[in-house]
GROMACS .gro file of C-alpha atoms in nm:
model
  506
    1MET     CA    1   0.000   0.000   0.000
    2ASP     CA    2   0.249   0.263  -0.116
    3LEU     CA    3   0.161   0.631  -0.108
    4PRO     CA    4   0.347   0.778  -0.406
    5TRP     CA    5   0.250   1.136  -0.322
    6SER     CA    6   0.465   1.121  -0.007
    7ALA     CA    7   0.785   1.102  -0.209
    8HIS     CA    8   0.850   1.474  -0.162
    9LEU     CA    9   0.894   1.428   0.212
   10PRO     CA   10   1.238   1.374   0.369
   11ASP     CA   11   1.313   1.044   0.535
   12PRO     CA   12   1.247   1.085   0.910
   13SER     CA   13   1.545   1.043   1.143
   14HIS     CA   14   1.538   0.757   1.392
   15ASP     CA   15   1.876   0.843   1.544
   16TRP     CA   16   1.739   0.876   1.897
   17LEU     CA   17   1.565   0.536   1.888
   18PRO     CA   18   1.744   0.212   1.977
   19ALA     CA   19   1.827   0.019   1.662
   20ASP     CA   20   1.586  -0.266   1.736
   21LEU     CA   21   1.294  -0.021   1.757
   22ALA     CA   22   1.400   0.194   1.463
   23THR     CA   23   1.416  -0.104   1.229
   24GLY     CA   24   1.116  -0.304   1.349
   25SER     CA   25   0.740  -0.305   1.376
   26LEU     CA   26   0.512  -0.244   1.672
   27THR     CA   27   0.436  -0.612   1.706
   28ALA     CA   28   0.803  -0.709   1.692
   29ALA     CA   29   0.876  -0.467   1.976
   30TRP     CA   30   0.587  -0.603   2.182
   31ALA     CA   31   0.687  -0.965   2.116
   32ARG     CA   32   1.028  -0.901   2.270
   33ARG     CA   33   0.856  -0.784   2.587
   34TRP     CA   34   0.627  -1.088   2.595
   35THR     CA   35   0.923  -1.327   2.596
   36GLU     CA   36   1.087  -1.148   2.892
   37ASP     CA   37   0.904  -1.306   3.186
   38PRO     CA   38   0.592  -1.430   3.005
   39ASP     CA   39   0.395  -1.493   3.323
   40ARG     CA   40   0.379  -1.127   3.425
   41PRO     CA   41   0.032  -0.967   3.415
   42ALA     CA   42  -0.034  -0.745   3.115
   43LEU     CA   43  -0.402  -0.645   3.099
   44TRP     CA   44  -0.695  -0.658   3.339
   45ALA     CA   45  -1.069  -0.622   3.284
   46ALA     CA   46  -1.354  -0.704   3.519
   47ASP     CA   47  -1.488  -0.993   3.310
   48ARG     CA   48  -1.149  -1.155   3.244
   49GLY     CA   49  -0.930  -1.075   3.539
   50TRP     CA   50  -0.559  -1.059   3.463
   51VAL     CA   51  -0.425  -1.171   3.125
   52THR     CA   52  -0.053  -1.247   3.121
   53ARG     CA   53   0.201  -1.167   2.853
   54ARG     CA   54   0.200  -1.535   2.753
   55ASP     CA   55  -0.181  -1.532   2.724
   56LEU     CA   56  -0.168  -1.218   2.510
   57GLU     CA   57   0.100  -1.354   2.279
   58ARG     CA   58  -0.092  -1.675   2.223
   59SER     CA   59  -0.439  -1.528   2.174
   60THR     CA   60  -0.320  -1.255   1.935
   61ALA     CA   61  -0.120  -1.505   1.729
   62ALA     CA   62  -0.433  -1.720   1.702
   63ILE     CA   63  -0.643  -1.421   1.594
   64ALA     CA   64  -0.379  -1.326   1.337
   65GLY     CA   65  -0.386  -1.680   1.196
   66SER     CA   66  -0.765  -1.680   1.188
   67LEU     CA   67  -0.770  -1.354   0.993
   68ARG     CA   68  -0.510  -1.480   0.746
   69SER     CA   69  -0.695  -1.808   0.691
   70GLY     CA   70  -1.013  -1.606   0.643
   71GLY     CA   71  -0.864  -1.420   0.350
   72VAL     CA   72  -0.706  -1.113   0.510
   73ALA     CA   73  -0.387  -1.030   0.319
   74PRO     CA   74  -0.105  -0.794   0.424
   75GLY     CA   75  -0.217  -0.436   0.370
   76ASP     CA   76  -0.588  -0.519   0.385
   77ARG     CA   77  -0.796  -0.299   0.610
   78VAL     CA   78  -0.974  -0.435   0.918
   79LEU     CA   79  -1.238  -0.206   1.064
   80VAL     CA   80  -1.254  -0.221   1.445
   81SER     CA   81  -1.533  -0.061   1.645
   82ALA     CA   82  -1.625  -0.194   1.987
   83ALA     CA   83  -1.641  -0.100   2.352
   84SER     CA   84  -1.313  -0.107   2.543
   85SER     CA   85  -1.222  -0.459   2.647
   86ILE     CA   86  -0.935  -0.705   2.647
   87GLU     CA   87  -1.098  -0.878   2.349
   88LEU     CA   88  -1.086  -0.552   2.155
   89VAL     CA   89  -0.715  -0.512   2.231
   90GLU     CA   90  -0.653  -0.873   2.127
   91SER     CA   91  -0.828  -0.817   1.794
   92HIS     CA   92  -0.629  -0.498   1.737
   93ILE     CA   93  -0.298  -0.672   1.802
   94GLY     CA   94  -0.403  -0.980   1.606
   95ALA     CA   95  -0.487  -0.773   1.300
   96LEU     CA   96  -0.148  -0.602   1.317
   97ARG     CA   97   0.029  -0.937   1.355
   98ALA     CA   98  -0.156  -1.052   1.040
   99GLY     CA   99  -0.002  -0.759   0.853
  100ALA     CA  100  -0.339  -0.583   0.824
  101VAL     CA  101  -0.416  -0.214   0.870
  102VAL     CA  102  -0.650  -0.140   1.161
  103VAL     CA  103  -0.925   0.117   1.100
  104PRO     CA  104  -1.041   0.224   1.449
  105VAL     CA  105  -1.391   0.375   1.444
  106HIS     CA  106  -1.586   0.562   1.710
  107THR     CA  107  -1.847   0.333   1.864
  108GLY     CA  108  -2.108   0.607   1.845
  109TYR     CA  109  -2.079   0.668   1.470
  110THR     CA  110  -2.411   0.679   1.291
  111GLU     CA  111  -2.487   0.471   0.983
  112ARG     CA  112  -2.408   0.774   0.766
  113GLU     CA  113  -2.064   0.819   0.924
  114LEU     CA  114  -1.985   0.447   0.918
  115GLY     CA  115  -2.087   0.431   0.554
  116HIS     CA  116  -1.833   0.695   0.460
  117VAL     CA  117  -1.547   0.513   0.636
  118VAL     CA  118  -1.642   0.177   0.483
  119ALA     CA  119  -1.667   0.323   0.132
  120ASP     CA  120  -1.336   0.507   0.167
  121ALA     CA  121  -1.120   0.249   0.349
  122GLU     CA  122  -1.273  -0.059   0.182
  123PRO     CA  123  -1.217  -0.298   0.475
  124VAL     CA  124  -1.234  -0.672   0.410
  125VAL     CA  125  -1.360  -0.759   0.758
  126ALA     CA  126  -1.507  -0.571   1.055
  127VAL     CA  127  -1.462  -0.640   1.426
  128LEU     CA  128  -1.784  -0.528   1.595
  129ASP     CA  129  -1.956  -0.596   1.925
  130GLU     CA  130  -2.286  -0.493   1.764
  131PRO     CA  131  -2.290  -0.699   1.440
  132ASP     CA  132  -2.593  -0.523   1.291
  133ARG     CA  133  -2.432  -0.178   1.284
  134LEU     CA  134  -2.316  -0.223   0.923
  135ALA     CA  135  -2.630  -0.393   0.794
  136GLY     CA  136  -2.756  -0.078   0.625
  137VAL     CA  137  -2.430   0.028   0.461
  138ALA     CA  138  -2.224  -0.288   0.405
  139PRO     CA  139  -2.448  -0.594   0.439
  140ASP     CA  140  -2.196  -0.821   0.265
  141LEU     CA  141  -1.895  -0.722   0.476
  142ARG     CA  142  -1.779  -1.009   0.697
  143VAL     CA  143  -1.825  -0.925   1.066
  144VAL     CA  144  -1.654  -1.098   1.358
  145ALA     CA  145  -1.679  -1.039   1.731
  146PRO     CA  146  -1.393  -0.889   1.934
  147GLY     CA  147  -1.151  -1.165   2.030
  148SER     CA  148  -1.289  -1.400   1.763
  149GLY     CA  149  -1.035  -1.669   1.678
  150GLY     CA  150  -0.838  -1.624   1.999
  151ASP     CA  151  -0.907  -1.979   2.114
  152ALA     CA  152  -0.774  -2.139   1.796
  153GLU     CA  153  -0.437  -2.304   1.759
  154PRO     CA  154  -0.176  -2.032   1.682
  155PRO     CA  155  -0.008  -2.068   1.342
  156THR     CA  156   0.361  -2.142   1.316
  157ASP     CA  157   0.426  -1.900   1.029
  158GLY     CA  158   0.268  -1.630   0.812
  159ILE     CA  159   0.228  -1.371   1.088
  160ASP     CA  160   0.446  -1.094   1.234
  161ILE     CA  161   0.551  -1.004   0.880
  162ALA     CA  162   0.510  -0.625   0.890
  163GLY     CA  163   0.810  -0.396   0.869
  164PRO     CA  164   0.863  -0.040   0.992
  165ASP     CA  165   0.743   0.118   0.666
  166ASP     CA  166   0.425  -0.086   0.641
  167PRO     CA  167   0.098   0.090   0.730
  168ALA     CA  168  -0.051  -0.015   1.062
  169LEU     CA  169  -0.332   0.222   1.152
  170LEU     CA  170  -0.587   0.418   0.948
  171PRO     CA  171  -0.779   0.642   1.188
  172TYR     CA  172  -1.019   0.896   1.041
  173THR     CA  173  -1.006   1.263   1.127
  174SER     CA  174  -1.258   1.532   1.041
  175GLY     CA  175  -1.153   1.794   0.789
  176THR     CA  176  -1.239   2.141   0.668
  177THR     CA  177  -1.376   1.988   0.347
  178GLY     CA  178  -1.649   1.804   0.535
  179ARG     CA  179  -1.607   1.427   0.525
  180PRO     CA  180  -1.339   1.271   0.748
  181LYS     CA  181  -1.019   1.155   0.582
  182GLY     CA  182  -0.796   0.859   0.667
  183VAL     CA  183  -0.457   0.915   0.829
  184VAL     CA  184  -0.201   0.654   0.723
  185LEU     CA  185   0.020   0.578   1.023
  186ARG     CA  186   0.303   0.335   0.961
  187HIS     CA  187   0.459   0.106   1.218
  188ARG     CA  188   0.757   0.340   1.246
  189ASN     CA  189   0.529   0.636   1.326
  190LEU     CA  190   0.351   0.447   1.602
  191VAL     CA  191   0.672   0.302   1.746
  192ALA     CA  192   0.828   0.648   1.757
  193GLY     CA  193   0.518   0.804   1.916
  194ALA     CA  194   0.492   0.541   2.189
  195ALA     CA  195   0.867   0.519   2.251
  196ALA     CA  196   0.891   0.897   2.292
  197VAL     CA  197   0.643   0.909   2.581
  198VAL     CA  198   0.780   0.590   2.736
  199THR     CA  199   1.118   0.763   2.745
  200ALA     CA  200   0.995   1.108   2.847
  201TRP     CA  201   0.757   0.992   3.121
  202ARG     CA  202   1.002   0.735   3.266
  203TRP     CA  203   0.744   0.464   3.190
  204THR     CA  204   0.875   0.123   3.304
  205ASP     CA  205   0.755  -0.235   3.337
  206ALA     CA  206   0.672  -0.157   3.702
  207ASP     CA  207   0.401   0.091   3.601
  208ARG     CA  208   0.032   0.010   3.603
  209LEU     CA  209  -0.206   0.236   3.410
  210VAL     CA  210  -0.575   0.292   3.482
  211LEU     CA  211  -0.716   0.332   3.131
  212CYS     CA  212  -1.074   0.447   3.074
  213LEU     CA  213  -1.010   0.638   2.751
  214PRO     CA  214  -1.184   0.502   2.440
  215LEU     CA  215  -0.966   0.268   2.238
  216PHE     CA  216  -1.069   0.412   1.901
  217HIS     CA  217  -0.887   0.738   1.990
  218MET     CA  218  -0.513   0.806   1.964
  219HIS     CA  219  -0.490   0.899   2.334
  220GLY     CA  220  -0.630   0.566   2.453
  221LEU     CA  221  -0.497   0.338   2.180
  222GLY     CA  222  -0.178   0.494   2.045
  223VAL     CA  223  -0.054   0.613   2.384
  224GLY     CA  224  -0.234   0.409   2.652
  225ILE     CA  225  -0.229   0.062   2.495
  226HIS     CA  226   0.075   0.095   2.269
  227GLY     CA  227   0.280   0.260   2.545
  228THR     CA  228   0.184  -0.007   2.799
  229LEU     CA  229   0.284  -0.288   2.565
  230LEU     CA  230   0.608  -0.117   2.462
  231SER     CA  231   0.715  -0.038   2.818
  232GLY     CA  232   0.627  -0.386   2.943
  233GLY     CA  233   0.396  -0.238   3.204
  234SER     CA  234   0.036  -0.334   3.268
  235ALA     CA  235  -0.303  -0.168   3.229
  236VAL     CA  236  -0.639  -0.188   3.402
  237ILE     CA  237  -0.901  -0.143   3.127
  238LEU     CA  238  -1.227   0.020   3.229
  239PRO     CA  239  -1.521   0.034   2.987
  240ARG     CA  240  -1.598   0.402   3.050
  241PHE     CA  241  -1.516   0.703   3.266
  242GLU     CA  242  -1.675   0.678   3.610
  243PRO     CA  243  -1.495   0.859   3.896
  244GLU     CA  244  -1.570   0.596   4.162
  245ALA     CA  245  -1.446   0.319   3.931
  246ILE     CA  246  -1.125   0.515   3.866
  247PHE     CA  247  -1.048   0.552   4.235
  248ASP     CA  248  -1.145   0.192   4.313
  249ALA     CA  249  -0.928   0.051   4.033
  250ALA     CA  250  -0.628   0.263   4.129
  251ALA     CA  251  -0.649   0.147   4.490
  252GLU     CA  252  -0.730  -0.221   4.427
  253HIS     CA  253  -0.462  -0.272   4.162
  254GLU     CA  254  -0.198  -0.040   4.312
  255ALA     CA  255  -0.187   0.167   3.995
  256THR     CA  256   0.085   0.422   3.928
  257MET     CA  257  -0.059   0.614   3.629
  258PHE     CA  258  -0.383   0.766   3.498
  259PHE     CA  259  -0.447   0.928   3.159
  260GLY     CA  260  -0.744   1.158   3.102
  261VAL     CA  261  -0.885   1.453   2.911
  262PRO     CA  262  -0.964   1.791   3.072
  263THR     CA  263  -1.336   1.710   3.092
  264MET     CA  264  -1.250   1.409   3.310
  265TYR     CA  265  -1.023   1.613   3.536
  266SER     CA  266  -1.292   1.881   3.572
  267ARG     CA  267  -1.521   1.612   3.716
  268LEU     CA  268  -1.252   1.452   3.933
  269VAL     CA  269  -1.124   1.774   4.093
  270ASP     CA  270  -1.442   1.828   4.299
  271HIS     CA  271  -1.492   1.462   4.388
  272HIS     CA  272  -1.464   1.377   4.757
  273ARG     CA  273  -1.196   1.117   4.679
  274VAL     CA  274  -0.982   1.339   4.455
  275ALA     CA  275  -0.690   1.336   4.702
  276GLU     CA  276  -0.641   0.967   4.618
  277LEU     CA  277  -0.491   1.072   4.283
  278GLY     CA  278  -0.192   1.187   4.488
  279ARG     CA  279  -0.096   0.821   4.540
  280LEU     CA  280  -0.021   0.786   4.169
  281ARG     CA  281   0.319   0.849   4.018
  282LEU     CA  282   0.185   1.024   3.711
  283CYS     CA  283  -0.134   1.180   3.577
  284VAL     CA  284  -0.138   1.294   3.214
  285SER     CA  285  -0.386   1.523   3.039
  286GLY     CA  286  -0.427   1.561   2.665
  287SER     CA  287  -0.658   1.581   2.361
  288ALA     CA  288  -0.767   1.936   2.455
  289PRO     CA  289  -0.617   2.232   2.645
  290LEU     CA  290  -0.609   2.190   3.023
  291PRO     CA  291  -0.721   2.520   3.181
  292ALA     CA  292  -0.447   2.664   3.398
  293ASP     CA  293  -0.682   2.713   3.694
  294LEU     CA  294  -0.785   2.347   3.676
  295HIS     CA  295  -0.417   2.245   3.669
  296VAL     CA  296  -0.354   2.452   3.984
  297ALA     CA  297  -0.665   2.320   4.160
  298LEU     CA  298  -0.561   1.960   4.096
  299THR     CA  299  -0.219   2.029   4.245
  300ASP     CA  300  -0.371   2.197   4.548
  301ARG     CA  301  -0.605   1.904   4.616
  302THR     CA  302  -0.378   1.610   4.528
  303GLY     CA  303  -0.021   1.733   4.561
  304LEU     CA  304   0.034   1.596   4.209
  305ARG     CA  305   0.133   1.811   3.912
  306VAL     CA  306  -0.048   1.685   3.604
  307ILE     CA  307   0.163   1.646   3.289
  308GLU     CA  308  -0.007   1.822   3.000
  309ARG     CA  309   0.101   1.711   2.654
  310TYR     CA  310   0.017   1.784   2.289
  311GLY     CA  311  -0.055   1.527   2.021
  312MET     CA  312  -0.258   1.481   1.703
  313THR     CA  313  -0.399   1.195   1.499
  314GLU     CA  314  -0.147   1.270   1.224
  315THR     CA  315   0.154   1.285   1.455
  316VAL     CA  316   0.074   1.067   1.761
  317MET     CA  317   0.266   1.261   2.030
  318ASN     CA  318   0.462   1.584   1.983
  319ILE     CA  319   0.527   1.792   2.294
  320SER     CA  320   0.503   1.728   2.668
  321ASN     CA  321   0.572   1.893   2.998
  322PRO     CA  322   0.875   1.723   3.153
  323HIS     CA  323   0.873   1.439   3.401
  324ASP     CA  324   1.170   1.594   3.576
  325GLY     CA  325   1.135   1.970   3.578
  326ASP     CA  326   0.874   2.241   3.574
  327ARG     CA  327   0.526   2.130   3.466
  328ARG     CA  328   0.381   2.467   3.377
  329PRO     CA  329   0.007   2.536   3.390
  330GLY     CA  330  -0.114   2.656   3.051
  331ALA     CA  331   0.189   2.519   2.865
  332VAL     CA  332   0.215   2.193   2.670
  333GLY     CA  333   0.587   2.170   2.738
  334LEU     CA  334   0.893   2.075   2.535
  335PRO     CA  335   0.931   1.869   2.215
  336LEU     CA  336   0.946   1.495   2.279
  337PRO     CA  337   1.250   1.289   2.175
  338GLY     CA  338   1.293   1.292   1.797
  339VAL     CA  339   1.038   1.570   1.743
  340GLU     CA  340   1.125   1.906   1.592
  341ALA     CA  341   0.885   2.199   1.623
  342ARG     CA  342   0.897   2.546   1.470
  343ILE     CA  343   0.673   2.844   1.407
  344GLY     CA  344   0.578   2.881   1.044
  345GLY     CA  345   0.719   3.202   0.902
  346GLY     CA  346   0.973   3.231   1.181
  347GLY     CA  347   0.784   3.483   1.395
  348GLU     CA  348   0.722   3.482   1.770
  349GLU     CA  349   0.368   3.353   1.723
  350GLY     CA  350   0.226   3.146   1.440
  351GLU     CA  351   0.121   2.806   1.314
  352ILE     CA  352   0.312   2.520   1.475
  353GLU     CA  353   0.493   2.300   1.223
  354LEU     CA  354   0.636   1.959   1.310
  355ARG     CA  355   0.889   1.713   1.178
  356GLY     CA  356   1.003   1.375   1.311
  357PRO     CA  357   0.963   0.997   1.290
  358ASN     CA  358   0.622   1.023   1.457
  359VAL     CA  359   0.476   1.235   1.175
  360PHE     CA  360   0.262   1.060   0.915
  361ASP     CA  361   0.340   1.102   0.546
  362GLY     CA  362   0.000   1.106   0.380
  363TYR     CA  363  -0.377   1.088   0.392
  364TRP     CA  364  -0.543   0.780   0.248
  365ALA     CA  365  -0.617   0.831  -0.122
  366ARG     CA  366  -0.602   1.209  -0.079
  367PRO     CA  367  -0.292   1.348  -0.254
  368ASP     CA  368  -0.449   1.695  -0.259
  369ALA     CA  369  -0.501   1.702   0.117
  370THR     CA  370  -0.153   1.557   0.173
  371ALA     CA  371   0.014   1.825  -0.037
  372ASP     CA  372  -0.178   2.098   0.148
  373ALA     CA  373  -0.077   1.954   0.487
  374PHE     CA  374   0.299   1.992   0.437
  375THR     CA  375   0.534   2.279   0.367
  376ASP     CA  376   0.761   2.267   0.065
  377ASP     CA  377   1.050   2.155   0.288
  378GLY     CA  378   0.851   1.870   0.447
  379TRP     CA  379   0.717   2.007   0.776
  380PHE     CA  380   0.362   1.917   0.881
  381LYS     CA  381   0.131   2.215   0.932
  382THR     CA  382  -0.068   2.144   1.247
  383GLY     CA  383  -0.326   2.421   1.219
  384ASP     CA  384  -0.257   2.515   1.582
  385VAL     CA  385  -0.115   2.857   1.663
  386GLY     CA  386   0.154   2.860   1.929
  387THR     CA  387   0.430   3.051   2.100
  388ARG     CA  388   0.760   2.937   2.250
  389ASP     CA  389   0.916   3.109   2.549
  390ALA     CA  390   1.283   3.163   2.623
  391ASP     CA  391   1.306   2.827   2.806
  392GLY     CA  392   1.168   2.639   2.505
  393TYR     CA  393   0.821   2.574   2.651
  394TRP     CA  394   0.538   2.577   2.398
  395ARG     CA  395   0.190   2.718   2.449
  396ILE     CA  396  -0.112   2.670   2.223
  397VAL     CA  397  -0.280   3.008   2.185
  398GLY     CA  398  -0.530   2.948   1.905
  399ARG     CA  399  -0.599   2.775   1.577
  400SER     CA  400  -0.542   2.860   1.216
  401LYS     CA  401  -0.791   2.591   1.111
  402GLU     CA  402  -1.163   2.589   1.182
  403LEU     CA  403  -1.169   2.343   1.469
  404ILE     CA  404  -1.380   2.288   1.779
  405ILE     CA  405  -1.250   2.065   2.058
  406SER     CA  406  -1.534   1.934   2.273
  407GLY     CA  407  -1.457   1.686   2.549
  408GLY     CA  408  -1.125   1.600   2.384
  409PHE     CA  409  -1.275   1.522   2.042
  410ASN     CA  410  -1.213   1.729   1.729
  411VAL     CA  411  -1.512   1.870   1.543
  412PHE     CA  412  -1.474   2.057   1.215
  413PRO     CA  413  -1.769   2.291   1.153
  414ARG     CA  414  -1.806   2.203   0.785
  415GLU     CA  415  -1.912   1.844   0.856
  416VAL     CA  416  -2.186   1.957   1.095
  417GLU     CA  417  -2.295   2.240   0.866
  418ASP     CA  418  -2.337   1.997   0.576
  419VAL     CA  419  -2.581   1.798   0.788
  420LEU     CA  420  -2.775   2.101   0.912
  421VAL     CA  421  -2.849   2.237   0.565
  422GLU     CA  422  -3.005   1.905   0.467
  423HIS     CA  423  -3.300   1.992   0.691
  424PRO     CA  424  -3.576   2.133   0.470
  425ALA     CA  425  -3.637   2.431   0.699
  426VAL     CA  426  -3.272   2.543   0.706
  427ALA     CA  427  -3.151   2.784   0.438
  428GLU     CA  428  -2.804   2.851   0.582
  429ALA     CA  429  -2.608   2.713   0.873
  430ALA     CA  430  -2.282   2.791   1.045
  431VAL     CA  431  -2.123   2.616   1.341
  432ALA     CA  432  -1.899   2.763   1.609
  433GLY     CA  433  -1.756   2.660   1.943
  434THR     CA  434  -1.889   2.821   2.260
  435PRO     CA  435  -1.651   2.817   2.560
  436ASP     CA  436  -1.763   2.581   2.835
  437ALA     CA  437  -1.603   2.506   3.170
  438GLU     CA  438  -1.669   2.131   3.156
  439TRP     CA  439  -1.636   2.045   2.786
  440GLY     CA  440  -1.384   2.310   2.680
  441GLU     CA  441  -1.616   2.406   2.396
  442ILE     CA  442  -1.966   2.304   2.297
  443VAL     CA  443  -2.085   2.278   1.939
  444THR     CA  444  -2.319   2.567   1.860
  445ALA     CA  445  -2.538   2.588   1.547
  446ILE     CA  446  -2.645   2.925   1.410
  447VAL     CA  447  -2.906   2.887   1.138
  448VAL     CA  448  -3.112   3.095   0.898
  449THR     CA  449  -3.448   2.942   0.805
  450GLU     CA  450  -3.607   2.923   0.465
  451ALA     CA  451  -3.860   3.200   0.394
  452GLY     CA  452  -4.174   3.137   0.594
  453ALA     CA  453  -4.032   2.829   0.764
  454THR     CA  454  -3.991   2.770   1.135
  455ILE     CA  455  -3.756   2.533   1.309
  456ASP     CA  456  -3.799   2.365   1.644
  457HIS     CA  457  -3.470   2.335   1.830
  458ASP     CA  458  -3.547   1.987   1.958
  459GLU     CA  459  -3.644   1.879   1.607
  460LEU     CA  460  -3.311   1.998   1.469
  461ARG     CA  461  -3.119   1.821   1.740
  462THR     CA  462  -3.311   1.500   1.670
  463PHE     CA  463  -3.232   1.541   1.301
  464CYS     CA  464  -2.860   1.556   1.387
  465GLU     CA  465  -2.882   1.253   1.617
  466GLU     CA  466  -2.967   1.037   1.317
  467ARG     CA  467  -2.665   1.162   1.119
  468LEU     CA  468  -2.383   1.256   1.357
  469VAL     CA  469  -2.200   1.093   1.647
  470ASN     CA  470  -2.291   1.253   1.981
  471TYR     CA  471  -1.986   1.478   2.024
  472LYS     CA  472  -2.051   1.646   1.685
  473ARG     CA  473  -2.415   1.728   1.754
  474PRO     CA  474  -2.502   2.090   1.837
  475ARG     CA  475  -2.580   2.142   2.205
  476LEU     CA  476  -2.696   2.496   2.136
  477VAL     CA  477  -2.908   2.611   1.842
  478HIS     CA  478  -2.969   2.978   1.757
  479VAL     CA  479  -3.196   3.105   1.478
  480VAL     CA  480  -3.088   3.440   1.327
  481ASP     CA  481  -3.194   3.658   1.037
  482SER     CA  482  -2.854   3.643   0.865
  483LEU     CA  483  -2.503   3.512   0.907
  484PRO     CA  484  -2.204   3.746   0.929
  485ARG     CA  485  -2.055   3.765   0.580
  486ASN     CA  486  -1.815   3.999   0.406
  487ALA     CA  487  -1.874   4.191   0.082
  488MET     CA  488  -1.785   3.881  -0.120
  489GLY     CA  489  -2.039   3.670   0.067
  490LYS     CA  490  -1.777   3.474   0.262
  491LEU     CA  491  -1.856   3.375   0.620
  492VAL     CA  492  -1.652   3.582   0.867
  493ARG     CA  493  -1.551   3.325   1.129
  494PRO     CA  494  -1.430   3.569   1.399
  495ASP     CA  495  -1.765   3.751   1.381
  496LEU     CA  496  -1.948   3.418   1.394
  497ASP     CA  497  -1.752   3.318   1.705
  498ALA     CA  498  -1.839   3.650   1.867
  499LEU     CA  499  -2.207   3.605   1.775
  500ALA     CA  500  -2.209   3.256   1.931
  501ARG     CA  501  -2.063   3.394   2.253
  502ASP     CA  502  -2.317   3.680   2.261
  503LEU     CA  503  -2.608   3.439   2.209
  504ALA     CA  504  -2.487   3.187   2.468
  505PRO     CA  505  -2.723   3.148   2.768
  506GLY     CA  506  -2.620   3.313   3.091
   0.00000   0.00000   0.00000
């Protein structure tokens, strides 16, 4: 599955990585860990208890063999969409060991959204815990349950064949052009991303992570699971975020780490058990900006300084506050090992551009989008506006792209707007983010109705429920006479943002 349009990019440097990681695949790196004391616990879930390294090696080899015997060839796509579980992790690893490319999909995607991913990625099999989810868009696609094939006899050959340049993951990210596009992440990108945080956060095989992040998201999968397996540590997998379950799991399993998004920390900080986080070695926040006052409040109530970091679907992990050193509220920190960061144009403030072995080299079947995403000299344009202080600490101060971050998930207005204007009563629609203490931002729809038409807010929200995953649906709807446009008829986004703030309740 070569991507010829990536030829203009320079070869990434792996000089900081140990040779065995720089020249191997994710699964090869994990396999080395599994053979070092195979009876050590690796993953825990309530319905399975502890699964050892030996168990994981065997079950994932069996799943890989089952996929291969079922017709999955190297480079084929395997769609994976299921609730967090050990079986889901086993299917993910098994697909990679079969040489396949995993397409992780949000479990809340509607039929419309699933249909786009299926048509674009063309998977040959889907791993689903709700087998009927694809019935309306891909009735002939073979569907298997998470963990299917794990009880079979593992094959003796034909698996673990991927190399560092082979594609491993094809997550979909929303875009300014509306429909999400696939991000081709190769084994070398994912190895570099996981190895960088393992190194920077002093992650060892003695660490135990409480993981409640969804495993279709880079934070939960590419950092939480991949980092655990690479470090040789262990993880307690929880199906969802529930504060009491977090505290109980950390205490019962003597955990040392917790990863979350700001929305989670905003709920934990006022919980009567929040001081228990102070028993952990490390708490990490990502996927959205962590408000400085929340960072300070967490320190005051736990004695622990949260590490805020900065990553993206296209780049895995980029920048992090240091393990040893000043973890500054409001800052995302210093570039991770192997990562180079600069300000486009060379000014004191501007779009952050990145280069390194973690950075992807192309969107799936989208040479136009790939070309637009990189500078002429091969740096990835993040769309985030940042500054760097005299000590080298980076801060995210805004965005150059139209992006809303709600609860740690990215929402591009165009995709929501395209849905809104399908409603027969809507003549025009624009979407903005309204600041919110809990969610960071909430999706806000501002609509103009057709002449003589009326629109019921609940009706419009119901209309969106049938077409968009929950985090993309507008929480606020405002009907106006006209949208702010310039003399050429172009929507003026800053004026729209100001209008959304003015119309916000309270």
